Amino acid sequence: CTWGVSKGSSIPMVMTSSSLVFGPIFIEDWKLEYSVHKCPRLLQRELTIIFPGQDVTTLYAVPTFQPSEVDLIQPLGIADVSAAKDFLLEKFLRWGNHVQEKITALGFFCDLIDPCSGLPMTSSSNTIYSEVDGCELLLKYKTRNVLSCKIIEHPKWRSCCYPATLFTTAPPEVLQSVIKDISYTTPTELTPFSGSDESLR
């Protein structure tokens, strides 16, 4: 997966004024944290290629983080790491697809970035979105280098987290209302990766 790891980016990393609209907010039911951001110009340049034909000046970025019981910056061959990533990927896609379905039904654009490929799920593009560079630009989260890769560090969960992003043209108040409704839909059909979630609160 390309989540949380960057091997080079076309997004220049410079300090900009805050793009934050609201958040971060932690959804207890889904064990998922999200924030909403107006896309700054530096990011808009990248998004014109990722979402061709879309007016990127109207886009909002919604980066999400899920806490993990294991440090995910370990080789995929380790069983616990692979199982945790599979579980968190499926949970993000379930949540994100709920959000996308409701927002598009209201007439707004919405697309998820596939955490495994870095490509948009529904838009036609071969340009990869870097979760690390996006979160560094939008949230000013710290990064560190592990071997040849740059990884994002959540201020609370460090590298024990799973980042993923969606983009939408829905106004913040519409987006928040949609997410609030979905937050009460507990993903009971998903089998937890392992153990108790108490440590993730």
PDB file of C-alpha atoms in Angstrom, residues 19 21 36-41 43-63 103 108-113 120 123 129 138 165-172 175:
ATOM      1  CA  SER A  19      -6.610  25.539   5.378  1.00  0.00           C
ATOM      2  CA  VAL A  21     -12.340  24.422   8.158  1.00  0.00           C
ATOM      3  CA  VAL A  36     -12.101  19.172   6.655  1.00  0.00           C
ATOM      4  CA  HIS A  37      -9.850  21.530   4.719  1.00  0.00           C
ATOM      5  CA  LYS A  38     -10.177  24.005   1.899  1.00  0.00           C
ATOM      6  CA  CYS A  39      -7.593  22.932  -0.663  1.00  0.00           C
ATOM      7  CA  PRO A  40      -4.731  25.462  -0.866  1.00  0.00           C
ATOM      8  CA  ARG A  41      -3.376  26.517  -4.244  1.00  0.00           C
ATOM      9  CA  LEU A  43      -2.556  21.266  -3.635  1.00  0.00           C
ATOM     10  CA  GLN A  44      -4.984  22.461  -6.306  1.00  0.00           C
ATOM     11  CA  ARG A  45      -2.218  22.219  -8.917  1.00  0.00           C
ATOM     12  CA  GLU A  46      -1.862  18.513  -8.146  1.00  0.00           C
ATOM     13  CA  LEU A  47      -5.613  17.929  -7.994  1.00  0.00           C
ATOM     14  CA  THR A  48      -6.210  19.279 -11.515  1.00  0.00           C
ATOM     15  CA  ILE A  49      -4.354  16.185 -12.757  1.00  0.00           C
ATOM     16  CA  ILE A  50      -5.837  13.761 -10.224  1.00  0.00           C
ATOM     17  CA  PHE A  51      -9.413  14.918 -10.903  1.00  0.00           C
ATOM     18  CA  PRO A  52      -9.426  16.005 -14.576  1.00  0.00           C
ATOM     19  CA  GLY A  53     -12.368  18.171 -15.562  1.00  0.00           C
ATOM     20  CA  GLN A  54     -13.213  18.993 -11.942  1.00  0.00           C
ATOM     21  CA  ASP A  55     -13.170  22.594 -10.661  1.00  0.00           C
ATOM     22  CA  VAL A  56     -10.553  22.045  -7.943  1.00  0.00           C
ATOM     23  CA  THR A  57     -11.112  25.499  -6.459  1.00  0.00           C
ATOM     24  CA  THR A  58     -14.371  24.135  -5.021  1.00  0.00           C
ATOM     25  CA  LEU A  59     -12.847  20.979  -3.543  1.00  0.00           C
ATOM     26  CA  TYR A  60     -12.544  20.193   0.146  1.00  0.00           C
ATOM     27  CA  ALA A  61     -10.014  17.651   1.406  1.00  0.00           C
ATOM     28  CA  VAL A  62     -11.045  15.261   4.169  1.00  0.00           C
ATOM     29  CA  PRO A  63      -7.972  13.474   5.547  1.00  0.00           C
ATOM     30  CA  ILE A 103     -22.985  13.141  -1.050  1.00  0.00           C
ATOM     31  CA  PHE A 108     -22.062  16.986  -5.242  1.00  0.00           C
ATOM     32  CA  PHE A 109     -18.773  15.470  -6.380  1.00  0.00           C
ATOM     33  CA  CYS A 110     -17.017  13.041  -4.038  1.00  0.00           C
ATOM     34  CA  ASP A 111     -14.146  10.629  -4.591  1.00  0.00           C
ATOM     35  CA  LEU A 112     -11.918   8.524  -2.351  1.00  0.00           C
ATOM     36  CA  ILE A 113      -8.187   8.029  -2.702  1.00  0.00           C
ATOM     37  CA  PRO A 120      -8.791   8.062  -7.081  1.00  0.00           C
ATOM     38  CA  SER A 123     -12.141   9.488 -11.348  1.00  0.00           C
ATOM     39  CA  TYR A 129      -1.928  11.350  -4.476  1.00  0.00           C
ATOM     40  CA  LEU A 138      -2.935  20.398   5.303  1.00  0.00           C
ATOM     41  CA  THR A 165      -8.321  10.881   2.223  1.00  0.00           C
ATOM     42  CA  LEU A 166     -11.477  11.755   0.343  1.00  0.00           C
ATOM     43  CA  PHE A 167     -12.267  14.882  -1.670  1.00  0.00           C
ATOM     44  CA  THR A 168     -15.629  16.535  -2.241  1.00  0.00           C
ATOM     45  CA  THR A 169     -17.334  19.706  -3.447  1.00  0.00           C
ATOM     46  CA  ALA A 170     -20.023  19.414  -0.779  1.00  0.00           C
ATOM     47  CA  PRO A 171     -20.124  22.493   1.494  1.00  0.00           C
ATOM     48  CA  PRO A 172     -18.733  21.865   4.987  1.00  0.00           C
ATOM     49  CA  LEU A 175     -20.468  17.191   4.643  1.00  0.00           C
TER      50      LEU A 175
END
